[in-house]
Tab-separated table of C-alpha atoms and ligand atoms in Angstrom:
chain	number	residue	atom	x	y	z
A	1	UNK	CA	21.137	-26.448	6.251
A	2	UNK	CA	18.790	-25.100	2.745
A	3	UNK	CA	17.532	-21.403	3.310
A	4	UNK	CA	16.186	-20.214	0.127
A	5	UNK	CA	14.319	-17.010	-0.394
A	6	UNK	CA	11.399	-15.963	-2.057
A	7	UNK	CA	11.962	-12.637	-3.577
A	8	UNK	CA	9.442	-11.110	-5.555
A	9	UNK	CA	10.452	-9.486	-8.765
A	10	UNK	CA	8.054	-6.740	-10.042
A	11	UNK	CA	5.958	-4.717	-8.464
A	12	UNK	CA	4.436	-6.559	-5.692
A	13	UNK	CA	1.361	-9.667	-5.756
A	14	UNK	CA	3.614	-12.170	-8.169
A	15	UNK	CA	1.949	-14.662	-6.138
A	16	UNK	CA	4.727	-15.023	-3.429
A	17	UNK	CA	2.114	-16.388	-1.528
A	18	UNK	CA	1.286	-19.541	-3.708
A	19	UNK	CA	4.547	-20.191	-3.937
A	20	UNK	CA	6.035	-20.164	-0.706
A	21	UNK	CA	2.970	-22.306	0.473
A	22	UNK	CA	3.793	-25.076	-2.563
A	23	UNK	CA	7.458	-25.261	-1.267
A	24	UNK	CA	6.143	-25.483	2.176
A	25	UNK	CA	4.918	-29.091	1.228
A	26	UNK	CA	9.343	-29.561	2.094
A	27	UNK	CA	10.217	-26.998	4.255
A	28	UNK	CA	10.458	-27.463	8.356
A	29	UNK	CA	9.776	-23.012	8.952
A	30	UNK	CA	8.728	-20.202	7.381
A	31	UNK	CA	10.387	-16.832	8.115
A	32	UNK	CA	9.128	-13.643	7.122
A	33	UNK	CA	11.813	-11.173	6.675
A	34	UNK	CA	10.354	-7.352	6.429
A	35	UNK	CA	7.568	-5.189	5.430
A	36	UNK	CA	4.590	-5.489	7.683
A	37	UNK	CA	0.465	-5.199	7.165
A	38	UNK	CA	1.042	-3.979	3.812
A	39	UNK	CA	1.964	-7.521	2.273
A	40	UNK	CA	-1.785	-9.840	0.817
A	41	UNK	CA	-0.982	-13.015	0.321
A	42	UNK	CA	-2.666	-15.523	-0.800
A	43	UNK	CA	-2.712	-19.260	-0.657
A	44	UNK	CA	-5.902	-21.613	-2.629
A	45	UNK	CA	-6.101	-24.936	-0.753
A	46	UNK	CA	-9.183	-27.055	-1.497
A	47	UNK	CA	-11.557	-25.027	-2.871
A	48	UNK	CA	-10.729	-22.391	0.274
A	49	UNK	CA	-8.523	-19.412	0.223
A	50	UNK	CA	-6.063	-17.773	3.139
A	51	UNK	CA	-5.595	-15.033	2.980
A	52	UNK	CA	-2.190	-14.069	4.792
A	53	UNK	CA	-0.619	-10.286	6.426
A	54	UNK	CA	1.506	-10.682	8.385
A	55	UNK	CA	1.627	-15.083	9.425
A	56	UNK	CA	3.911	-15.971	7.003
A	57	UNK	CA	1.863	-18.634	3.666
A	58	UNK	CA	3.528	-21.655	4.868
A	59	UNK	CA	0.090	-21.987	7.599
A	60	UNK	CA	-1.503	-23.938	5.730
A	61	UNK	CA	1.053	-26.819	5.703
A	62	UNK	CA	1.571	-26.173	9.685
A	63	UNK	CA	5.116	-25.124	9.282
A	64	UNK	CA	6.735	-23.669	11.702
A	65	UNK	CA	6.454	-19.830	11.635
A	66	UNK	CA	8.448	-16.979	12.302
A	67	UNK	CA	7.696	-13.130	11.751
A	68	UNK	CA	11.798	-11.954	11.821
A	69	UNK	CA	13.000	-8.284	13.664
A	70	UNK	CA	12.832	-6.925	10.052
A	71	UNK	CA	8.826	-6.880	10.180
A	72	UNK	CA	6.891	-4.019	11.489
A	73	UNK	CA	4.261	-5.302	13.743
A	74	UNK	CA	0.605	-4.280	13.698
A	75	UNK	CA	-0.330	-6.307	17.250
A	76	UNK	CA	-4.246	-5.644	16.069
A	77	UNK	CA	-3.794	-7.392	12.554
A	78	UNK	CA	-1.725	-9.971	13.922
A	79	UNK	CA	-4.168	-10.934	16.727
A	80	UNK	CA	-7.654	-10.544	14.181
A	81	UNK	CA	-5.524	-12.337	11.404
A	82	UNK	CA	-4.624	-15.006	13.506
A	83	UNK	CA	-8.804	-15.380	14.819
A	84	UNK	CA	-9.204	-14.932	11.413
A	85	UNK	CA	-7.077	-17.984	9.837
A	86	UNK	CA	-8.502	-20.078	13.576
A	87	UNK	CA	-12.221	-19.474	12.748
A	88	UNK	CA	-10.538	-20.830	8.780
A	89	UNK	CA	-9.474	-24.117	10.457
A	90	UNK	CA	-5.828	-23.233	11.639
A	91	UNK	CA	-3.499	-22.495	14.094
A	92	UNK	CA	-0.515	-21.363	13.406
A	93	UNK	CA	2.445	-22.181	15.703
A	94	UNK	CA	3.631	-18.552	15.534
A	95	UNK	CA	7.029	-17.089	16.658
A	96	UNK	CA	7.816	-13.665	16.686
A	97	UNK	CA	10.510	-11.749	17.078
A	98	UNK	CA	11.620	-9.550	20.714
A	99	UNK	CA	13.219	-6.914	18.112
A	100	UNK	CA	10.284	-6.377	15.891
A	101	UNK	CA	9.269	-3.026	15.771
A	102	UNK	CA	5.200	-1.880	16.689
A	103	UNK	CA	2.757	-0.141	14.468
A	104	UNK	CA	0.700	1.946	16.801
A	105	UNK	CA	-2.469	3.344	16.024
A	106	UNK	CA	-0.804	7.572	15.193
A	107	UNK	CA	1.419	5.652	12.703
A	108	UNK	CA	-1.391	5.017	10.028
A	109	UNK	CA	-3.116	8.281	10.852
A	110	UNK	CA	0.685	10.493	9.973
A	111	UNK	CA	1.429	7.836	6.762
A	112	UNK	CA	-2.551	9.291	5.805
A	113	UNK	CA	-0.995	12.632	7.031
A	114	UNK	CA	1.849	12.452	5.229
A	115	UNK	CA	0.069	11.212	2.096
A	116	UNK	CA	-1.243	13.887	1.915
A	117	UNK	CA	1.472	16.827	2.018
A	118	UNK	CA	3.683	14.380	-0.481
A	119	UNK	CA	0.682	15.431	-2.864
A	120	UNK	CA	2.412	13.839	-6.852
A	121	UNK	CA	4.955	12.500	-4.274
A	122	UNK	CA	3.091	10.214	-2.166
A	123	UNK	CA	3.047	6.622	-3.165
A	124	UNK	CA	-0.765	5.615	-2.374
A	125	UNK	CA	0.264	3.599	0.218
A	126	UNK	CA	-1.635	0.876	1.926
A	127	UNK	CA	-2.372	3.417	4.720
A	128	UNK	CA	-0.121	0.326	7.480
A	129	UNK	CA	1.205	2.716	8.873
A	130	UNK	CA	4.671	1.411	7.189
A	131	UNK	CA	6.881	4.443	6.598
A	132	UNK	CA	6.156	6.452	9.997
A	133	UNK	CA	6.969	3.425	12.209
A	134	UNK	CA	10.649	3.099	9.461
A	135	UNK	CA	10.955	6.189	10.816
A	136	UNK	CA	11.034	5.615	14.163
A	137	UNK	CA	12.558	3.090	14.115
A	138	UNK	CA	15.755	4.263	11.739
A	139	UNK	CA	15.606	7.338	13.933
A	140	UNK	CA	15.428	5.849	17.435
A	141	UNK	CA	12.596	6.169	18.165
A	142	UNK	CA	10.468	3.061	17.914
A	143	UNK	CA	8.916	0.797	20.538
A	144	UNK	CA	10.361	-2.516	19.469
A	145	UNK	CA	8.058	-5.891	20.697
A	146	UNK	CA	9.730	-6.511	23.704
A	147	UNK	CA	8.638	-3.190	25.546
A	148	UNK	CA	5.436	-4.347	25.612
A	149	UNK	CA	6.500	-7.236	28.053
A	150	UNK	CA	7.426	-4.432	29.982
A	151	UNK	CA	5.822	-1.257	31.515
A	152	UNK	CA	8.274	0.397	32.839
A	153	UNK	CA	10.374	0.523	29.904
A	154	UNK	CA	6.951	1.204	27.557
A	155	UNK	CA	6.045	4.842	29.418
A	156	UNK	CA	8.777	5.464	29.214
A	157	UNK	CA	9.119	5.701	25.338
A	158	UNK	CA	5.747	6.860	24.672
A	159	UNK	CA	5.912	9.258	26.843
A	160	UNK	CA	8.614	10.571	24.249
A	161	UNK	CA	7.034	9.628	21.078
A	162	UNK	CA	3.628	10.392	22.193
A	163	UNK	CA	4.889	14.512	22.778
A	164	UNK	CA	7.113	14.318	19.328
A	165	UNK	CA	3.676	13.092	17.235
A	166	UNK	CA	1.005	14.849	18.858
A	167	UNK	CA	3.154	17.899	17.979
A	168	UNK	CA	3.531	16.417	14.390
A	169	UNK	CA	0.038	15.170	14.432
A	170	UNK	CA	-1.038	19.297	15.685
A	171	UNK	CA	1.115	21.462	14.707
A	172	UNK	CA	2.402	20.507	11.376
A	173	UNK	CA	-0.622	18.976	9.709
A	174	UNK	CA	-2.998	21.038	11.742
A	175	UNK	CA	-5.146	17.814	12.569
A	176	UNK	CA	-7.458	17.753	15.343
A	177	UNK	CA	-6.525	13.725	16.352
A	178	UNK	CA	-5.411	13.587	20.019
A	179	UNK	CA	-3.268	10.650	21.753
A	180	UNK	CA	-4.476	9.366	25.160
A	181	UNK	CA	-1.866	7.979	26.922
A	182	UNK	CA	-2.808	6.040	29.242
A	183	UNK	CA	-5.277	4.632	26.685
A	184	UNK	CA	-2.955	3.907	24.113
A	185	UNK	CA	-0.501	2.643	26.855
A	186	UNK	CA	-3.478	-0.391	28.459
A	187	UNK	CA	-3.720	-0.928	25.526
A	188	UNK	CA	-0.418	-1.706	23.240
A	189	UNK	CA	0.019	-4.149	27.084
A	190	UNK	CA	-2.367	-5.795	26.593
A	191	UNK	CA	-2.033	-6.309	22.746
A	192	UNK	CA	2.058	-6.986	24.108
A	193	UNK	CA	0.549	-9.999	26.922
A	194	UNK	CA	-1.525	-11.534	23.984
A	195	UNK	CA	1.497	-12.409	22.475
A	196	UNK	CA	3.807	-12.466	24.619
A	197	UNK	CA	3.732	-16.199	24.894
A	198	UNK	CA	5.213	-16.726	20.956
A	199	UNK	CA	7.813	-13.911	21.774
A	200	UNK	CA	11.111	-15.354	21.018
A	201	UNK	CA	14.466	-14.555	19.807
A	202	UNK	CA	14.158	-15.472	16.032
A	203	UNK	CA	17.936	-15.063	14.887
A	204	UNK	CA	18.290	-17.601	17.179
A	205	UNK	CA	16.285	-19.630	16.138
A	206	UNK	CA	16.629	-19.826	12.816
A	207	UNK	CA	19.951	-20.050	12.485
A	208	UNK	CA	20.665	-22.673	14.723
A	209	UNK	CA	17.605	-24.968	12.804
A	210	UNK	CA	19.528	-23.991	9.823
A	211	UNK	CA	22.209	-25.544	11.532
A	212	UNK	CA	20.625	-28.632	11.876
A	213	UNK	CA	19.848	-29.201	8.976
A	214	UNK	CA	16.637	-27.991	8.450
A	215	UNK	CA	15.337	-26.491	5.511
A	216	UNK	CA	14.084	-22.105	5.917
A	217	UNK	CA	12.155	-20.874	3.445
A	218	UNK	CA	12.608	-16.474	4.119
A	219	UNK	CA	9.224	-15.378	2.295
A	220	UNK	CA	9.478	-12.051	1.425
A	221	UNK	CA	7.147	-9.517	1.059
A	222	UNK	CA	6.719	-6.452	-1.762
A	223	UNK	CA	8.834	-6.719	-4.485
A	224	UNK	CA	12.510	-5.096	-6.239
A	225	UNK	CA	11.428	-2.785	-7.670
A	226	UNK	CA	8.564	-1.470	-4.064
A	227	UNK	CA	12.345	-1.962	-2.914
A	228	UNK	CA	13.270	1.446	-0.463
A	229	UNK	CA	16.960	1.287	-1.720
A	230	UNK	CA	16.694	-0.691	-5.055
A	231	UNK	CA	13.129	0.018	-5.860
A	232	UNK	CA	11.408	3.461	-8.169
A	233	UNK	CA	12.127	5.811	-5.476
A	234	UNK	CA	9.927	7.381	-3.825
A	235	UNK	CA	6.807	5.440	-5.255
A	236	UNK	CA	8.122	2.101	-3.468
A	237	UNK	CA	7.588	1.111	0.703
A	238	UNK	CA	10.128	1.748	3.348
A	239	UNK	CA	11.949	-1.476	3.719
A	240	UNK	CA	14.170	-4.148	1.371
A	241	UNK	CA	12.392	-6.941	0.479
A	242	UNK	CA	15.425	-7.823	-2.155
A	243	UNK	CA	16.886	-10.963	-0.396
A	244	UNK	CA	19.699	-9.599	1.590
A	245	UNK	CA	16.185	-7.845	3.745
A	246	UNK	CA	15.984	-11.817	4.303
A	247	UNK	CA	20.083	-11.653	6.373
A	248	UNK	CA	19.262	-8.827	8.432
A	249	UNK	CA	15.444	-8.634	8.758
A	250	UNK	CA	15.763	-12.520	10.504
A	251	UNK	CA	19.909	-12.367	12.045
A	252	UNK	CA	22.065	-14.592	9.415
A	253	UNK	CA	24.963	-14.115	7.582
A	254	UNK	CA	24.785	-13.766	3.569
A	255	UNK	CA	26.480	-17.797	3.470
A	256	UNK	CA	22.851	-18.732	5.249
A	257	UNK	CA	21.150	-18.391	2.083
A	258	UNK	CA	21.154	-21.450	-0.597
A	259	UNK	CA	19.015	-20.131	-3.230
A	260	UNK	CA	17.078	-17.279	-4.378
A	261	UNK	CA	13.843	-18.007	-6.345
A	262	UNK	CA	12.136	-15.238	-8.441
A	263	UNK	CA	8.626	-15.142	-8.044
A	264	UNK	CA	7.376	-13.623	-11.360
A	265	UNK	CA	4.450	-12.959	-13.336
A	266	UNK	CA	3.218	-13.245	-16.747
A	267	UNK	CA	2.157	-9.212	-16.636
A	268	UNK	CA	3.397	-7.193	-15.000
A	269	UNK	CA	1.163	-5.531	-12.741
A	270	UNK	CA	1.256	-2.435	-9.752
A	271	UNK	CA	-1.424	-1.116	-7.069
A	272	UNK	CA	0.412	2.495	-5.683
A	273	UNK	CA	1.630	5.778	-7.730
A	274	UNK	CA	5.508	6.124	-9.953
A	275	UNK	CA	5.958	4.399	-13.246
A	276	UNK	CA	4.862	1.450	-15.257
A	277	UNK	CA	6.405	1.247	-18.810
A	278	UNK	CA	4.273	-1.062	-19.695
A	279	UNK	CA	0.491	0.056	-18.217
A	280	UNK	CA	-2.237	-0.413	-20.844
A	281	UNK	CA	-4.617	1.782	-19.615
A	282	UNK	CA	-7.194	0.299	-22.332
A	283	UNK	CA	-9.484	-2.704	-22.881
A	284	UNK	CA	-6.800	-5.338	-23.076
A	285	UNK	CA	-5.528	-3.729	-19.054
A	286	UNK	CA	-9.166	-3.245	-18.461
A	287	UNK	CA	-9.350	-7.422	-19.517
A	288	UNK	CA	-5.899	-9.050	-17.606
A	289	UNK	CA	-7.136	-7.043	-14.196
A	290	UNK	CA	-10.383	-9.505	-13.948
A	291	UNK	CA	-9.509	-12.090	-15.916
A	292	UNK	CA	-6.744	-11.938	-13.073
A	293	UNK	CA	-8.265	-10.766	-10.106
A	294	UNK	CA	-6.602	-7.786	-9.945
A	295	UNK	CA	-7.694	-6.139	-6.860
A	296	UNK	CA	-5.318	-5.326	-3.831
A	297	UNK	CA	-5.046	-8.050	-1.392
A	298	UNK	CA	-5.270	-5.994	1.254
A	299	UNK	CA	-6.969	-2.165	0.308
A	300	UNK	CA	-8.955	-4.484	-2.404
A	301	UNK	CA	-7.720	-0.978	-4.408
A	302	UNK	CA	-7.745	-2.333	-8.197
A	303	UNK	CA	-3.990	-2.929	-9.650
A	304	UNK	CA	-2.615	-1.694	-12.610
A	305	UNK	CA	-1.582	-4.510	-15.549
A	306	UNK	CA	0.508	-3.997	-18.519
A	307	UNK	CA	2.544	-5.527	-20.804
A	308	UNK	CA	5.728	-8.505	-19.091
A	309	UNK	CA	8.640	-5.962	-18.342
A	310	UNK	CA	11.883	-7.738	-19.348
A	311	UNK	CA	13.962	-4.685	-17.789
A	312	UNK	CA	12.994	-5.007	-14.675
A	313	UNK	CA	12.613	-8.563	-14.710
A	314	UNK	CA	16.529	-9.276	-15.765
A	315	UNK	CA	17.527	-6.035	-12.616
A	316	UNK	CA	15.874	-8.238	-10.611
A	317	UNK	CA	17.391	-11.474	-11.001
A	318	UNK	CA	20.683	-9.204	-10.642
A	319	UNK	CA	20.144	-7.320	-7.659
A	320	UNK	CA	18.843	-10.770	-5.411
A	321	UNK	CA	21.513	-13.177	-6.989
A	322	UNK	CA	18.022	-14.690	-8.165
A	323	UNK	CA	18.885	-18.265	-9.737
A	324	UNK	CA	15.864	-19.784	-10.532
A	325	UNK	CA	12.157	-18.147	-11.319
A	326	UNK	CA	8.768	-19.267	-11.196
A	327	UNK	CA	7.010	-17.959	-13.506
A	328	UNK	CA	3.339	-17.022	-12.363
A	329	UNK	CA	-0.823	-16.433	-13.464
A	330	UNK	CA	0.690	-18.082	-17.419
A	331	UNK	CA	-3.676	-18.792	-17.639
A	332	UNK	CA	-4.708	-15.160	-17.480
A	333	UNK	CA	-2.954	-14.646	-20.618
A	334	UNK	CA	-5.319	-16.920	-22.337
A	335	UNK	CA	-7.048	-15.490	-25.508
A	336	UNK	CA	-5.299	-12.433	-25.581
A	337	UNK	CA	-3.328	-12.547	-29.188
A	338	UNK	CA	-1.275	-10.962	-29.694
A	339	UNK	CA	0.458	-11.049	-27.243
A	340	UNK	CA	3.707	-8.920	-25.986
A	341	UNK	CA	6.748	-8.625	-24.229
A	342	UNK	CA	8.896	-5.032	-23.166
A	343	UNK	CA	12.407	-6.220	-24.473
A	344	UNK	CA	13.812	-2.770	-23.142
A	345	UNK	CA	12.945	1.069	-23.314
A	346	UNK	CA	13.743	3.584	-25.778
A	347	UNK	CA	14.078	7.880	-24.064
A	348	UNK	CA	15.078	10.040	-26.653
A	349	UNK	CA	16.509	7.881	-29.666
A	350	UNK	CA	18.189	5.945	-26.410
A	351	UNK	CA	18.079	2.452	-25.791
A	352	UNK	CA	17.777	2.058	-22.218
A	353	UNK	CA	18.476	-1.820	-20.286
A	354	UNK	CA	17.828	-0.792	-16.835
A	355	UNK	CA	15.852	0.737	-14.319
A	356	UNK	CA	17.159	4.816	-14.735
A	357	UNK	CA	17.442	5.692	-11.116
A	358	UNK	CA	16.317	9.270	-12.087
A	359	UNK	CA	12.701	9.971	-12.070
A	360	UNK	CA	12.390	11.777	-15.438
A	361	UNK	CA	14.296	9.381	-16.932
A	362	UNK	CA	12.200	6.316	-15.801
A	363	UNK	CA	8.946	9.090	-16.388
A	364	UNK	CA	10.498	9.558	-20.086
A	365	UNK	CA	11.034	5.641	-20.984
A	366	UNK	CA	9.161	3.948	-24.405
A	367	UNK	CA	8.743	0.037	-23.823
A	368	UNK	CA	10.272	-1.725	-27.308
A	369	UNK	CA	8.003	-4.804	-27.888
A	370	UNK	CA	8.391	-8.245	-29.587
A	371	UNK	CA	4.679	-9.858	-30.737
A	372	UNK	CA	4.449	-13.686	-29.828
A	373	UNK	CA	1.907	-15.371	-30.662
A	374	UNK	CA	-1.140	-15.979	-28.359
A	375	UNK	CA	-3.707	-19.292	-27.348
A	376	UNK	CA	-7.241	-20.230	-27.009
A	377	UNK	CA	-9.104	-18.788	-24.168
A	378	UNK	CA	-10.430	-22.839	-23.976
A	379	UNK	CA	-7.798	-24.094	-22.588
A	380	UNK	CA	-8.300	-27.145	-19.076
A	381	UNK	CA	-5.984	-25.424	-16.744
A	382	UNK	CA	-6.416	-28.057	-13.938
A	383	UNK	CA	-5.586	-30.854	-16.456
A	384	UNK	CA	-2.441	-28.864	-17.934
A	385	UNK	CA	-1.155	-28.572	-14.580
A	386	UNK	CA	-1.405	-32.395	-13.780
A	387	UNK	CA	0.169	-33.354	-16.831
A	388	UNK	CA	2.716	-31.684	-16.917
A	389	UNK	CA	4.618	-28.950	-18.919
A	390	UNK	CA	4.341	-30.877	-21.907
A	391	UNK	CA	0.590	-30.599	-22.220
A	392	UNK	CA	0.882	-26.580	-21.816
A	393	UNK	CA	-0.828	-25.115	-24.927
A	394	UNK	CA	2.165	-24.747	-28.198
A	395	UNK	CA	2.574	-20.954	-28.206
A	396	UNK	CA	2.382	-20.426	-24.258
A	397	UNK	CA	5.380	-23.099	-24.665
A	398	UNK	CA	7.104	-20.773	-26.772
A	399	UNK	CA	6.355	-17.659	-24.135
A	400	UNK	CA	7.802	-19.301	-21.460
A	401	UNK	CA	10.869	-20.086	-23.534
A	402	UNK	CA	10.602	-16.856	-24.624
A	403	UNK	CA	10.858	-15.338	-21.660
A	404	UNK	CA	13.276	-17.389	-20.538
A	405	UNK	CA	15.419	-16.753	-22.897
A	406	UNK	CA	15.391	-13.107	-22.713
A	407	UNK	CA	16.387	-12.788	-18.795
A	408	UNK	CA	18.778	-15.166	-19.324
A	409	UNK	CA	17.002	-17.897	-16.486
A	410	UNK	CA	15.371	-21.880	-15.391
A	411	UNK	CA	12.115	-20.822	-14.863
A	412	UNK	CA	11.309	-23.859	-12.843
A	413	UNK	CA	7.472	-23.265	-11.834
A	414	UNK	CA	4.789	-22.588	-14.282
A	415	UNK	CA	1.837	-21.554	-12.562
A	416	UNK	CA	-1.074	-22.166	-14.205
A	417	UNK	CA	-4.259	-21.068	-11.807
A	418	UNK	CA	-4.562	-20.050	-8.265
A	419	UNK	CA	-4.806	-23.114	-6.632
A	420	UNK	CA	-1.696	-24.572	-5.099
A	421	UNK	CA	-2.687	-28.141	-7.241
A	422	UNK	CA	-2.704	-25.802	-10.224
A	423	UNK	CA	1.107	-25.590	-10.603
A	424	UNK	CA	3.526	-26.595	-12.818
A	425	UNK	CA	7.499	-28.074	-12.125
A	426	UNK	CA	9.962	-27.569	-14.957
A	427	UNK	CA	12.179	-30.769	-15.259
A	428	UNK	CA	15.885	-30.211	-15.048
B	1	GDP	P1	1.623	-11.468	-3.335
B	1	GDP	O1	1.038	-10.477	-2.683
B	1	GDP	O2	2.738	-12.419	-3.896
B	1	GDP	O3	0.989	-13.381	-2.247
B	1	GDP	O4	0.225	-12.146	-4.604
B	1	GDP	P2	-1.214	-11.656	-3.714
B	1	GDP	O5	-1.856	-12.760	-3.443
B	1	GDP	O6	-1.713	-10.708	-3.513
B	1	GDP	O7	-1.971	-11.819	-5.655
B	1	GDP	C1	-2.017	-12.850	-6.693
B	1	GDP	C2	-3.313	-13.506	-6.523
B	1	GDP	O8	-2.809	-13.917	-7.521
B	1	GDP	C3	-3.776	-14.176	-5.956
B	1	GDP	O9	-5.548	-13.708	-5.635
B	1	GDP	C4	-4.036	-15.508	-6.059
B	1	GDP	O10	-4.473	-16.443	-4.698
B	1	GDP	C5	-3.986	-15.458	-7.620
B	1	GDP	N1	-2.574	-16.588	-8.141
B	1	GDP	C6	-1.595	-16.564	-7.763
B	1	GDP	N2	-1.375	-17.873	-8.702
B	1	GDP	C7	-1.930	-17.484	-9.770
B	1	GDP	C8	-1.961	-17.689	-11.280
B	1	GDP	O11	-1.278	-18.765	-11.375
B	1	GDP	N3	-3.370	-17.898	-11.650
B	1	GDP	C9	-3.918	-17.392	-11.286
B	1	GDP	N4	-5.598	-17.211	-12.427
B	1	GDP	N5	-4.611	-16.973	-10.440
B	1	GDP	C10	-2.964	-16.712	-9.570
B	2	IMO	P1	2.541	-8.178	-0.901
B	2	IMO	O1	3.293	-8.220	0.134
B	2	IMO	C1	1.664	-4.455	-3.911
B	2	IMO	C2	3.208	-0.612	-2.152
B	2	IMO	C3	1.571	1.138	-2.023
B	2	IMO	C4	2.441	1.405	-2.185
B	2	IMO	C5	3.775	1.791	-1.552
B	2	IMO	C6	4.446	1.430	-0.284
B	2	IMO	O2	1.304	-7.869	-1.295
B	2	IMO	O3	3.321	-8.419	-2.817
B	2	IMO	P2	3.052	1.151	2.397
B	2	IMO	O4	2.275	0.875	2.843
B	2	IMO	O5	4.468	0.350	1.778
B	2	IMO	O6	4.391	1.975	2.595
B	2	IMO	O7	3.211	1.527	0.801
B	2	IMO	O8	3.829	0.413	-2.694
B	2	IMO	N1	3.044	-2.093	-1.739
B	2	IMO	C7	2.509	-3.027	-2.657
B	2	IMO	N2	1.920	-3.467	-3.389
B	2	IMO	N3	1.975	-5.635	-2.942
B	2	IMO	C8	2.021	-5.398	-1.770
B	2	IMO	O9	2.807	-6.431	-0.544
B	2	IMO	C9	2.416	-3.808	-1.168
B	2	IMO	N4	3.486	-3.369	-0.129
B	2	IMO	C10	3.077	-2.257	-0.410
B	2	IMO	O10	0.877	0.226	-3.664
B	2	IMO	O11	2.960	2.297	-3.675
B	3	MG	MG1	-0.036	-9.765	-2.217
């Protein structure tokens, strides 16, 4: 009954989609457990690029796919995504939790209004309505997938919710949008009809798959440092991307999780606001961004890039109980010499090895670096991937081994290109 959680160890976009696809070869089911259309997971196979926002990345291998109760589901985005995948030759075998909460258009409007209002506390959200939908869920105003299949229930809930939202839009934010209840009801009932055949009790299905000895991948979205509890609050998302979220976001007990694999980029990237101690604002940061194609998969925003930082990764290893890592985008650092690694931080002469809860302290943290020799920019990475670990340039190997030594967890997968085949599995 292997239940394998794949979790981002930094600020998202670590290459989770690529690793989930790679591991899906040996899986039966892939289930998303949190977030929503804020996620953008990329899979590249035989020159074809697939972008996933809500649909799990096991789609290219044709696995059974599930959307857990922990997601906030924008049905319009989902239907558009399925259509795009169909055009790209995929017919995802998708099953949707009846308990997932629905993102309405007004959630996206309010996301924008809240961001503007928050000023320097804004997280630079994806404006996908994520925060406002999770807020409604926790405040028990939420509308779930099951409600889209029941006109009476939906009407009753919208009666209350729309009145509240209209007051917030008009009276709190002084904005002009007006919400038309009948139109919203019609639109979302229609979405409900279109997804109704896929709606099920995902917890029941995943538990039974695990009990029957199947392999289930729990696909994390975002990253540990964006977690609502364990991330750099308030500059993160509104859900629990951490491994614990896999249990609550699908409905399985913690003992069903057999392994947690962390996905780590060979450097740091961040889209959105908040402190990133190793951020490179000059030429090297720009070079990494261009070479690594560091532009948001969902929003197209340029990602802030910086050196690899041991502090968030060791922190993630602890809060997720990660037993192995997949290191991605090693190829992107080619031609940069020297390469720096942040060992820990210093704040007013104090050495800091953990992520501080106090933002004022985190903002003052200065990275303490170690320098390593770089390697040539003319490496043929697909050839290296074919030949395996020993074919890595000597200094790239030293870099990987130094990271492994510092974080004290084995790196079992090394990704050296966006394609599925550009992947090295290290020997045990
Ligand atoms: P996710 O959100 O964690 O799934 O990551 P994204 O898909 O948003 O961003 C990762 C980007 O890096 C995508 O464009 C991938 O195709 C690409 N990528 C993944 N692994 C590698 C790698 O090892 N090398 C390079 N050059 N690109 C990679
Ligand atoms: P994947 O799954 C990177 C960031 C946003 C913003 C903050 C809150 O592709 O790794 P939200 O829209 O969730 O309210 O935004 O979180 N963010 C991500 N950054 N990758 C993601 O997902 C992200 N999802 C949200 O930029 O700072
Ligand atoms: Mg992404």
